[in-house]
Amino acid sequence: MNDFPADFIFGSGTAAPQYEGAAFDDGRTPSIWDTFSHSGRTMGATGDIACDGYHKYKFFVKLMVDTSLEAFRISISWSRLIPYGRGPINSKGLQFYNNLINELISNGIQPHVTLSHLDLPQALEDEYGGWLSPKIVKDFSEYADVCFKEFGDRVLYWTTLNEVNIAALGGYDEGIAVPGRCSDRTRCAEGDSTTGPYTVVHNMLLAHSAVTKLYRQKYKSTQKGKVGVNIYTFGLLPYTNSTEDVMATERAKEFYIGWIMNPLVFGDYPDELKKRAESRIPSFTKEESEQIKGSFDFIGMNHYITVFIKDDPTMMSDMKEFYADLAVELIIERGGAPVDQYPVLPSGLKAMLEYLKQVYGNPPIYIQENGQMTRRNGTLNDTTRVEYLQAYIGAVLEAVRFRSDGGE
């Protein structure tokens, strides 16, 4: 670790649905994750107990100290803090987050906070469709205002939303993630895959930029914090050296990454995405474009796996939705890795870091999620995870050195 710059931060992270448990305790109301996980679509896995961090947070902070972590990324359960999405603050929820943040700081661990990590209050989903409605912008901004007011004296790093791109695709195109919407009625009771993900990303970007504007106008001068947003980044490499696959890979970068990053940096969606999605993707007004452009202090980046891109124009003849618009085949080269583990291809992470630098002006980046799935085997043999992390930390170090040396 001493090979990294002094200001490089090593930490760990989790999310309220994964960590807190106590799903129905002390005034917390259901989120869309609770509803989805109790629908039978997660093979019995719920957040009812999870790691029981709500009760055991001091124990977990001690483990972080023993591991020499410098930072810990948490998310706030909106429905624990404000049970029905708007209205009165839940005093017990407020006390929990104050206690957790204070425990981290007293042990020298920097808190990084995500405002929404796939757990929108179910009350707002029921009322107006959650992220499908522009009404979410006002409610999300008021919720963020509470968080900044109550915790901003100690929290300097705020991530508004987690994996904007994948949250929209998984939850509103494929129906495999919360809230489980899609066009396929054999899998989803409701939803429209042709417009859903484009609408959701649009509203998420508007909500994110409104929250950033709020923080900068009301809190930044005194709290001195930073606000960013998180996207998922596959490593994206061409399957062959053919012109078609190389061009398809560039298109995939625009669809998966540019879909979010282009509005944040340039004020609008990529031209190729707009051309293919046509009227199914909403347009920004001039005022919205100006508000979104530059509305971040850092980019949160999640990365686990590299995929190879093969051009597939036959996709465009299918139903009009994101993957048909993209028109590629995603290929995972496992290299002998079992199906329940990620292949170790750290070159994909390095390539994405360099892509964000070259195309989007070298923004500050926090890799907020990265790691290896490891099946429990009754032992402490964690070799596959060790090898994965060593390889990916090495790739990050190469990218950092490349940047510091002035490399292009």
GROMACS .gro file of C-alpha atoms in nm:
model
  408
    1MET     CA    1   0.000   0.000   0.000
    2ASN     CA    2   0.296   0.231   0.052
    3ASP     CA    3   0.342   0.240  -0.327
    4PHE     CA    4   0.029   0.454  -0.360
    5PRO     CA    5   0.023   0.835  -0.320
    6ALA     CA    6  -0.029   0.965   0.034
    7ASP     CA    7  -0.378   1.096  -0.051
    8PHE     CA    8  -0.497   0.764  -0.194
    9ILE     CA    9  -0.772   0.617   0.025
   10PHE     CA   10  -0.822   0.247   0.101
   11GLY     CA   11  -1.161   0.155   0.241
   12SER     CA   12  -1.454  -0.080   0.226
   13GLY     CA   13  -1.822  -0.038   0.165
   14THR     CA   14  -2.169  -0.176   0.201
   15ALA     CA   15  -2.530  -0.068   0.161
   16ALA     CA   16  -2.818  -0.045   0.403
   17PRO     CA   17  -3.012  -0.340   0.249
   18GLN     CA   18  -2.701  -0.559   0.267
   19TYR     CA   19  -2.579  -0.454   0.609
   20GLU     CA   20  -2.832  -0.311   0.850
   21GLY     CA   21  -3.105  -0.571   0.896
   22ALA     CA   22  -3.366  -0.464   1.155
   23ALA     CA   23  -3.590  -0.409   0.855
   24PHE     CA   24  -3.906  -0.362   1.059
   25ASP     CA   25  -3.759  -0.220   1.381
   26ASP     CA   26  -3.781   0.122   1.541
   27GLY     CA   27  -4.014   0.287   1.293
   28ARG     CA   28  -3.854   0.181   0.965
   29THR     CA   29  -4.105   0.115   0.685
   30PRO     CA   30  -4.056  -0.110   0.379
   31SER     CA   31  -3.845  -0.008   0.083
   32ILE     CA   32  -3.877  -0.142  -0.270
   33TRP     CA   33  -3.594  -0.382  -0.181
   34ASP     CA   34  -3.800  -0.531   0.101
   35THR     CA   35  -4.098  -0.575  -0.128
   36PHE     CA   36  -3.890  -0.726  -0.408
   37SER     CA   37  -3.696  -0.961  -0.182
   38HIS     CA   38  -4.016  -1.088  -0.022
   39SER     CA   39  -4.173  -1.155  -0.362
   40GLY     CA   40  -3.985  -1.484  -0.402
   41ARG     CA   41  -3.756  -1.348  -0.676
   42THR     CA   42  -3.436  -1.355  -0.468
   43MET     CA   43  -3.438  -1.725  -0.373
   44GLY     CA   44  -3.532  -1.640  -0.015
   45ALA     CA   45  -3.260  -1.380   0.043
   46THR     CA   46  -3.396  -1.071   0.218
   47GLY     CA   47  -3.258  -0.779   0.413
   48ASP     CA   48  -3.465  -0.857   0.720
   49ILE     CA   49  -3.159  -0.950   0.926
   50ALA     CA   50  -2.865  -0.921   0.682
   51CYS     CA   51  -2.545  -0.859   0.884
   52ASP     CA   52  -2.747  -0.704   1.169
   53GLY     CA   53  -2.532  -0.394   1.147
   54TYR     CA   54  -2.812  -0.195   1.308
   55HIS     CA   55  -2.725  -0.367   1.635
   56LYS     CA   56  -2.364  -0.475   1.574
   57TYR     CA   57  -2.211  -0.168   1.411
   58LYS     CA   58  -1.951  -0.121   1.689
   59PHE     CA   59  -1.826  -0.474   1.635
   60PHE     CA   60  -1.791  -0.414   1.262
   61VAL     CA   61  -1.610  -0.084   1.313
   62LYS     CA   62  -1.362  -0.265   1.536
   63LEU     CA   63  -1.297  -0.511   1.251
   64MET     CA   64  -1.232  -0.216   1.022
   65VAL     CA   65  -0.979  -0.077   1.266
   66ASP     CA   66  -0.808  -0.416   1.286
   67THR     CA   67  -0.794  -0.420   0.903
   68SER     CA   68  -0.646  -0.066   0.895
   69LEU     CA   69  -0.924   0.071   0.675
   70GLU     CA   70  -0.917   0.445   0.616
   71ALA     CA   71  -1.275   0.486   0.494
   72PHE     CA   72  -1.611   0.312   0.501
   73ARG     CA   73  -1.891   0.368   0.253
   74ILE     CA   74  -2.241   0.327   0.393
   75SER     CA   75  -2.582   0.408   0.256
   76ILE     CA   76  -2.870   0.560   0.444
   77SER     CA   77  -3.201   0.379   0.441
   78TRP     CA   78  -3.439   0.655   0.333
   79SER     CA   79  -3.737   0.474   0.488
   80ARG     CA   80  -3.554   0.438   0.821
   81LEU     CA   81  -3.478   0.809   0.839
   82ILE     CA   82  -3.804   0.938   0.684
   83PRO     CA   83  -4.042   0.641   0.696
   84TYR     CA   84  -4.289   0.748   0.427
   85GLY     CA   85  -4.043   0.926   0.198
   86ARG     CA   86  -4.146   1.271   0.313
   87GLY     CA   87  -4.267   1.418   0.637
   88PRO     CA   88  -4.144   1.367   0.995
   89ILE     CA   89  -3.795   1.237   1.070
   90ASN     CA   90  -3.778   0.907   1.260
   91SER     CA   91  -3.579   0.994   1.574
   92LYS     CA   92  -3.452   0.639   1.621
   93GLY     CA   93  -3.330   0.622   1.264
   94LEU     CA   94  -3.158   0.958   1.306
   95GLN     CA   95  -2.993   0.836   1.625
   96PHE     CA   96  -2.863   0.521   1.456
   97TYR     CA   97  -2.690   0.707   1.174
   98ASN     CA   98  -2.546   0.964   1.413
   99ASN     CA   99  -2.410   0.682   1.629
  100LEU     CA  100  -2.262   0.496   1.331
  101ILE     CA  101  -2.099   0.807   1.183
  102ASN     CA  102  -1.959   0.909   1.520
  103GLU     CA  103  -1.824   0.558   1.583
  104LEU     CA  104  -1.642   0.563   1.249
  105ILE     CA  105  -1.492   0.905   1.305
  106SER     CA  106  -1.384   0.831   1.662
  107ASN     CA  107  -1.190   0.535   1.525
  108GLY     CA  108  -1.020   0.737   1.252
  109ILE     CA  109  -1.235   0.603   0.968
  110GLN     CA  110  -1.369   0.847   0.710
  111PRO     CA  111  -1.744   0.804   0.641
  112HIS     CA  112  -1.857   0.809   0.278
  113VAL     CA  113  -2.236   0.817   0.247
  114THR     CA  114  -2.465   0.709  -0.036
  115LEU     CA  115  -2.812   0.858  -0.021
  116SER     CA  116  -2.997   0.589  -0.216
  117HIS     CA  117  -2.878   0.235  -0.285
  118LEU     CA  118  -3.168   0.048  -0.451
  119ASP     CA  119  -3.402   0.102  -0.154
  120LEU     CA  120  -3.650   0.375  -0.238
  121PRO     CA  121  -3.932   0.395   0.018
  122GLN     CA  122  -4.215   0.170  -0.095
  123ALA     CA  123  -4.459   0.449  -0.008
  124LEU     CA  124  -4.326   0.662  -0.294
  125GLU     CA  125  -4.325   0.368  -0.534
  126ASP     CA  126  -4.690   0.306  -0.451
  127GLU     CA  127  -4.787   0.673  -0.471
  128TYR     CA  128  -4.644   0.770  -0.809
  129GLY     CA  129  -4.411   0.498  -0.943
  130GLY     CA  130  -4.093   0.617  -0.774
  131TRP     CA  131  -3.812   0.685  -1.019
  132LEU     CA  132  -4.052   0.667  -1.314
  133SER     CA  133  -4.206   0.998  -1.212
  134PRO     CA  134  -4.052   1.346  -1.217
  135LYS     CA  135  -4.216   1.395  -0.875
  136ILE     CA  136  -3.921   1.203  -0.729
  137VAL     CA  137  -3.690   1.502  -0.785
  138LYS     CA  138  -3.858   1.713  -0.517
  139ASP     CA  139  -3.886   1.430  -0.263
  140PHE     CA  140  -3.527   1.317  -0.316
  141SER     CA  141  -3.402   1.674  -0.279
  142GLU     CA  142  -3.590   1.722   0.048
  143TYR     CA  143  -3.457   1.391   0.181
  144ALA     CA  144  -3.103   1.490   0.084
  145ASP     CA  145  -3.154   1.825   0.256
  146VAL     CA  146  -3.229   1.641   0.582
  147CYS     CA  147  -2.916   1.427   0.544
  148PHE     CA  148  -2.692   1.726   0.471
  149LYS     CA  149  -2.836   1.918   0.765
  150GLU     CA  150  -2.812   1.633   1.016
  151PHE     CA  151  -2.485   1.464   0.912
  152GLY     CA  152  -2.299   1.710   0.690
  153ASP     CA  153  -2.092   1.850   0.976
  154ARG     CA  154  -1.910   1.515   0.981
  155VAL     CA  155  -1.963   1.366   0.633
  156LEU     CA  156  -1.752   1.513   0.354
  157TYR     CA  157  -1.822   1.266   0.073
  158TRP     CA  158  -2.175   1.218  -0.056
  159THR     CA  159  -2.281   0.985  -0.337
  160THR     CA  160  -2.636   1.055  -0.448
  161LEU     CA  161  -2.724   0.730  -0.629
  162ASN     CA  162  -2.566   0.391  -0.678
  163GLU     CA  163  -2.515   0.241  -1.026
  164VAL     CA  164  -2.757   0.468  -1.210
  165ASN     CA  165  -2.715   0.275  -1.535
  166ILE     CA  166  -2.750  -0.078  -1.396
  167ALA     CA  167  -3.028   0.018  -1.154
  168ALA     CA  168  -3.230   0.134  -1.454
  169LEU     CA  169  -3.153  -0.171  -1.667
  170GLY     CA  170  -3.192  -0.435  -1.397
  171GLY     CA  171  -3.503  -0.285  -1.245
  172TYR     CA  172  -3.690  -0.144  -1.544
  173ASP     CA  173  -3.571  -0.337  -1.853
  174GLU     CA  174  -3.478  -0.689  -1.743
  175GLY     CA  175  -3.689  -0.694  -1.427
  176ILE     CA  176  -3.423  -0.886  -1.233
  177ALA     CA  177  -3.361  -0.613  -0.976
  178VAL     CA  178  -3.577  -0.375  -0.776
  179PRO     CA  179  -3.853  -0.290  -0.837
  180GLY     CA  180  -3.884  -0.575  -1.089
  181ARG     CA  181  -4.046  -0.402  -1.385
  182CYS     CA  182  -4.021  -0.518  -1.748
  183SER     CA  183  -4.233  -0.589  -2.056
  184ASP     CA  184  -4.211  -0.968  -2.023
  185ARG     CA  185  -4.528  -1.068  -1.840
  186THR     CA  186  -4.390  -1.413  -1.765
  187ARG     CA  187  -4.142  -1.240  -1.532
  188CYS     CA  188  -4.288  -0.901  -1.444
  189ALA     CA  189  -4.639  -0.802  -1.340
  190GLU     CA  190  -4.589  -0.455  -1.484
  191GLY     CA  191  -4.340  -0.237  -1.665
  192ASP     CA  192  -4.237  -0.118  -2.011
  193SER     CA  193  -3.884  -0.212  -2.112
  194THR     CA  194  -3.894   0.012  -2.419
  195THR     CA  195  -3.912   0.337  -2.222
  196GLY     CA  196  -3.866   0.248  -1.854
  197PRO     CA  197  -3.485   0.255  -1.822
  198TYR     CA  198  -3.450   0.572  -2.029
  199THR     CA  199  -3.713   0.748  -1.816
  200VAL     CA  200  -3.556   0.633  -1.490
  201VAL     CA  201  -3.204   0.745  -1.581
  202HIS     CA  202  -3.346   1.081  -1.691
  203ASN     CA  203  -3.519   1.134  -1.357
  204MET     CA  204  -3.217   1.010  -1.164
  205LEU     CA  205  -2.992   1.260  -1.341
  206LEU     CA  206  -3.238   1.540  -1.272
  207ALA     CA  207  -3.262   1.437  -0.906
  208HIS     CA  208  -2.886   1.405  -0.870
  209SER     CA  209  -2.820   1.746  -1.024
  210ALA     CA  210  -3.090   1.908  -0.809
  211VAL     CA  211  -2.928   1.766  -0.496
  212THR     CA  212  -2.582   1.880  -0.606
  213LYS     CA  213  -2.719   2.229  -0.669
  214LEU     CA  214  -2.882   2.226  -0.325
  215TYR     CA  215  -2.559   2.126  -0.154
  216ARG     CA  216  -2.349   2.383  -0.337
  217GLN     CA  217  -2.592   2.666  -0.263
  218LYS     CA  218  -2.681   2.582   0.096
  219TYR     CA  219  -2.407   2.373   0.256
  220LYS     CA  220  -2.077   2.365   0.068
  221SER     CA  221  -1.941   2.696   0.196
  222THR     CA  222  -1.963   2.578   0.557
  223GLN     CA  223  -1.938   2.199   0.534
  224LYS     CA  224  -1.669   2.185   0.259
  225GLY     CA  225  -1.792   1.848   0.133
  226LYS     CA  226  -1.815   1.691  -0.211
  227VAL     CA  227  -2.105   1.537  -0.402
  228GLY     CA  228  -2.077   1.268  -0.667
  229VAL     CA  229  -2.277   0.994  -0.834
  230ASN     CA  230  -2.200   0.627  -0.895
  231ILE     CA  231  -2.204   0.430  -1.221
  232TYR     CA  232  -2.129   0.068  -1.300
  233THR     CA  233  -1.843   0.016  -1.543
  234PHE     CA  234  -1.786  -0.315  -1.714
  235GLY     CA  235  -1.444  -0.354  -1.863
  236LEU     CA  236  -1.541  -0.329  -2.231
  237LEU     CA  237  -1.303  -0.484  -2.485
  238PRO     CA  238  -1.363  -0.591  -2.850
  239TYR     CA  239  -1.412  -0.965  -2.902
  240THR     CA  240  -1.202  -0.953  -3.221
  241ASN     CA  241  -0.996  -0.691  -3.398
  242SER     CA  242  -1.260  -0.658  -3.670
  243THR     CA  243  -1.383  -0.310  -3.751
  244GLU     CA  244  -1.735  -0.413  -3.656
  245ASP     CA  245  -1.638  -0.533  -3.308
  246VAL     CA  246  -1.414  -0.233  -3.243
  247MET     CA  247  -1.693   0.006  -3.342
  248ALA     CA  248  -1.944  -0.195  -3.138
  249THR     CA  249  -1.718  -0.163  -2.834
  250GLU     CA  250  -1.708   0.214  -2.870
  251ARG     CA  251  -2.086   0.210  -2.899
  252ALA     CA  252  -2.113   0.000  -2.584
  253LYS     CA  253  -1.900   0.254  -2.397
  254GLU     CA  254  -2.134   0.532  -2.507
  255PHE     CA  255  -2.441   0.331  -2.406
  256TYR     CA  256  -2.323   0.204  -2.068
  257ILE     CA  257  -2.100   0.492  -1.962
  258GLY     CA  258  -2.182   0.786  -2.188
  259TRP     CA  259  -2.552   0.746  -2.105
  260ILE     CA  260  -2.465   0.885  -1.761
  261MET     CA  261  -2.134   1.064  -1.809
  262ASN     CA  262  -2.215   1.265  -2.122
  263PRO     CA  263  -2.497   1.461  -1.956
  264LEU     CA  264  -2.280   1.519  -1.648
  265VAL     CA  265  -1.985   1.648  -1.850
  266PHE     CA  266  -2.136   1.779  -2.176
  267GLY     CA  267  -2.501   1.840  -2.086
  268ASP     CA  268  -2.672   1.582  -2.309
  269TYR     CA  269  -2.689   1.215  -2.403
  270PRO     CA  270  -2.452   1.071  -2.668
  271ASP     CA  271  -2.569   1.133  -3.025
  272GLU     CA  272  -2.567   0.763  -3.117
  273LEU     CA  273  -2.781   0.677  -2.816
  274LYS     CA  274  -3.035   0.949  -2.902
  275LYS     CA  275  -3.039   0.839  -3.267
  276ARG     CA  276  -3.115   0.477  -3.183
  277ALA     CA  277  -3.356   0.535  -2.894
  278GLU     CA  278  -3.540   0.808  -3.083
  279SER     CA  279  -3.848   0.938  -2.899
  280ARG     CA  280  -3.817   0.673  -2.626
  281ILE     CA  281  -3.543   0.871  -2.453
  282PRO     CA  282  -3.655   1.200  -2.291
  283SER     CA  283  -3.494   1.530  -2.384
  284PHE     CA  284  -3.341   1.783  -2.147
  285THR     CA  285  -3.462   2.140  -2.151
  286LYS     CA  286  -3.193   2.406  -2.180
  287GLU     CA  287  -3.220   2.477  -1.807
  288GLU     CA  288  -3.199   2.109  -1.716
  289SER     CA  289  -2.895   2.060  -1.937
  290GLU     CA  290  -2.718   2.354  -1.775
  291GLN     CA  291  -2.799   2.223  -1.427
  292ILE     CA  292  -2.678   1.870  -1.498
  293LYS     CA  293  -2.356   1.972  -1.674
  294GLY     CA  294  -2.077   1.980  -1.417
  295SER     CA  295  -2.301   1.864  -1.132
  296PHE     CA  296  -2.042   1.642  -0.966
  297ASP     CA  297  -1.722   1.671  -0.765
  298PHE     CA  298  -1.624   1.308  -0.821
  299ILE     CA  299  -1.744   0.993  -0.994
  300GLY     CA  300  -1.810   0.678  -0.796
  301MET     CA  301  -1.717   0.375  -1.004
  302ASN     CA  302  -1.821   0.013  -0.945
  303HIS     CA  303  -1.630  -0.254  -1.134
  304TYR     CA  304  -1.625  -0.631  -1.105
  305ILE     CA  305  -1.594  -0.790  -1.447
  306THR     CA  306  -1.471  -0.745  -1.803
  307VAL     CA  307  -1.689  -0.838  -2.100
  308PHE     CA  308  -1.597  -0.872  -2.465
  309ILE     CA  309  -1.814  -0.699  -2.721
  310LYS     CA  310  -1.926  -0.860  -3.047
  311ASP     CA  311  -2.131  -0.663  -3.297
  312ASP     CA  312  -2.481  -0.809  -3.343
  313PRO     CA  313  -2.697  -0.608  -3.585
  314THR     CA  314  -2.973  -0.872  -3.568
  315MET     CA  315  -3.063  -0.737  -3.224
  316MET     CA  316  -3.207  -0.425  -3.384
  317SER     CA  317  -3.485  -0.626  -3.545
  318ASP     CA  318  -3.618  -0.726  -3.204
  319MET     CA  319  -3.838  -0.524  -2.968
  320LYS     CA  320  -3.716  -0.169  -2.928
  321GLU     CA  321  -3.539  -0.142  -2.593
  322PHE     CA  322  -3.190  -0.065  -2.462
  323TYR     CA  323  -3.018  -0.389  -2.562
  324ALA     CA  324  -3.176  -0.389  -2.908
  325ASP     CA  325  -3.066  -0.026  -2.949
  326LEU     CA  326  -2.714  -0.126  -2.844
  327ALA     CA  327  -2.707  -0.427  -3.080
  328VAL     CA  328  -2.410  -0.618  -2.940
  329GLU     CA  329  -2.342  -0.953  -2.782
  330LEU     CA  330  -2.174  -0.949  -2.441
  331ILE     CA  331  -1.926  -1.235  -2.403
  332ILE     CA  332  -1.758  -1.338  -2.078
  333GLU     CA  333  -1.426  -1.518  -2.121
  334ARG     CA  334  -1.388  -1.714  -1.799
  335GLY     CA  335  -1.037  -1.844  -1.856
  336GLY     CA  336  -1.105  -2.145  -1.638
  337ALA     CA  337  -1.281  -1.951  -1.362
  338PRO     CA  338  -1.593  -2.127  -1.228
  339VAL     CA  339  -1.933  -1.977  -1.305
  340ASP     CA  340  -1.978  -1.853  -0.947
  341GLN     CA  341  -1.660  -1.643  -0.956
  342TYR     CA  342  -1.554  -1.342  -1.157
  343PRO     CA  343  -1.272  -1.399  -1.408
  344VAL     CA  344  -0.956  -1.210  -1.314
  345LEU     CA  345  -0.904  -0.958  -1.597
  346PRO     CA  346  -0.770  -0.642  -1.432
  347SER     CA  347  -0.680  -0.489  -1.768
  348GLY     CA  348  -1.051  -0.406  -1.804
  349LEU     CA  349  -1.047  -0.189  -1.492
  350LYS     CA  350  -0.734  -0.007  -1.601
  351ALA     CA  351  -0.884   0.052  -1.946
  352MET     CA  352  -1.200   0.203  -1.796
  353LEU     CA  353  -1.000   0.435  -1.569
  354GLU     CA  354  -0.804   0.554  -1.872
  355TYR     CA  355  -1.126   0.592  -2.075
  356LEU     CA  356  -1.285   0.815  -1.810
  357LYS     CA  357  -0.966   1.022  -1.801
  358GLN     CA  358  -0.937   1.069  -2.177
  359VAL     CA  359  -1.303   1.121  -2.268
  360TYR     CA  360  -1.435   1.303  -1.962
  361GLY     CA  361  -1.154   1.531  -1.852
  362ASN     CA  362  -0.985   1.318  -1.585
  363PRO     CA  363  -1.249   1.351  -1.311
  364PRO     CA  364  -1.169   1.251  -0.951
  365ILE     CA  365  -1.270   0.886  -0.915
  366TYR     CA  366  -1.351   0.666  -0.619
  367ILE     CA  367  -1.371   0.295  -0.695
  368GLN     CA  368  -1.655   0.230  -0.455
  369GLU     CA  369  -1.712  -0.137  -0.530
  370ASN     CA  370  -1.473  -0.408  -0.649
  371GLY     CA  371  -1.428  -0.762  -0.529
  372GLN     CA  372  -1.462  -1.133  -0.587
  373MET     CA  373  -1.754  -1.363  -0.517
  374THR     CA  374  -1.640  -1.654  -0.300
  375ARG     CA  375  -1.863  -1.943  -0.207
  376ARG     CA  376  -1.859  -2.036   0.161
  377ASN     CA  377  -1.661  -2.356   0.208
  378GLY     CA  378  -1.639  -2.384   0.586
  379THR     CA  379  -1.276  -2.271   0.596
  380LEU     CA  380  -1.078  -1.949   0.590
  381ASN     CA  381  -0.928  -2.043   0.254
  382ASP     CA  382  -0.986  -1.725   0.058
  383THR     CA  383  -0.720  -1.765  -0.209
  384THR     CA  384  -0.940  -1.667  -0.503
  385ARG     CA  385  -1.041  -1.340  -0.341
  386VAL     CA  386  -0.682  -1.260  -0.244
  387GLU     CA  387  -0.562  -1.322  -0.599
  388TYR     CA  388  -0.843  -1.112  -0.745
  389LEU     CA  389  -0.778  -0.815  -0.516
  390GLN     CA  390  -0.403  -0.830  -0.567
  391ALA     CA  391  -0.450  -0.820  -0.944
  392TYR     CA  392  -0.700  -0.534  -0.943
  393ILE     CA  393  -0.513  -0.324  -0.687
  394GLY     CA  394  -0.208  -0.371  -0.908
  395ALA     CA  395  -0.402  -0.247  -1.211
  396VAL     CA  396  -0.511   0.063  -1.020
  397LEU     CA  397  -0.153   0.130  -0.915
  398GLU     CA  398  -0.044   0.109  -1.281
  399ALA     CA  399  -0.316   0.357  -1.376
  400VAL     CA  400  -0.216   0.595  -1.093
  401ARG     CA  401   0.150   0.581  -1.196
  402PHE     CA  402   0.056   0.634  -1.558
  403ARG     CA  403  -0.135   0.947  -1.465
  404SER     CA  404   0.131   1.083  -1.230
  405ASP     CA  405   0.398   1.033  -1.497
  406GLY     CA  406   0.197   1.246  -1.735
  407GLY     CA  407   0.114   0.954  -1.959
  408GLU     CA  408  -0.164   0.973  -2.210
   0.00000   0.00000   0.00000
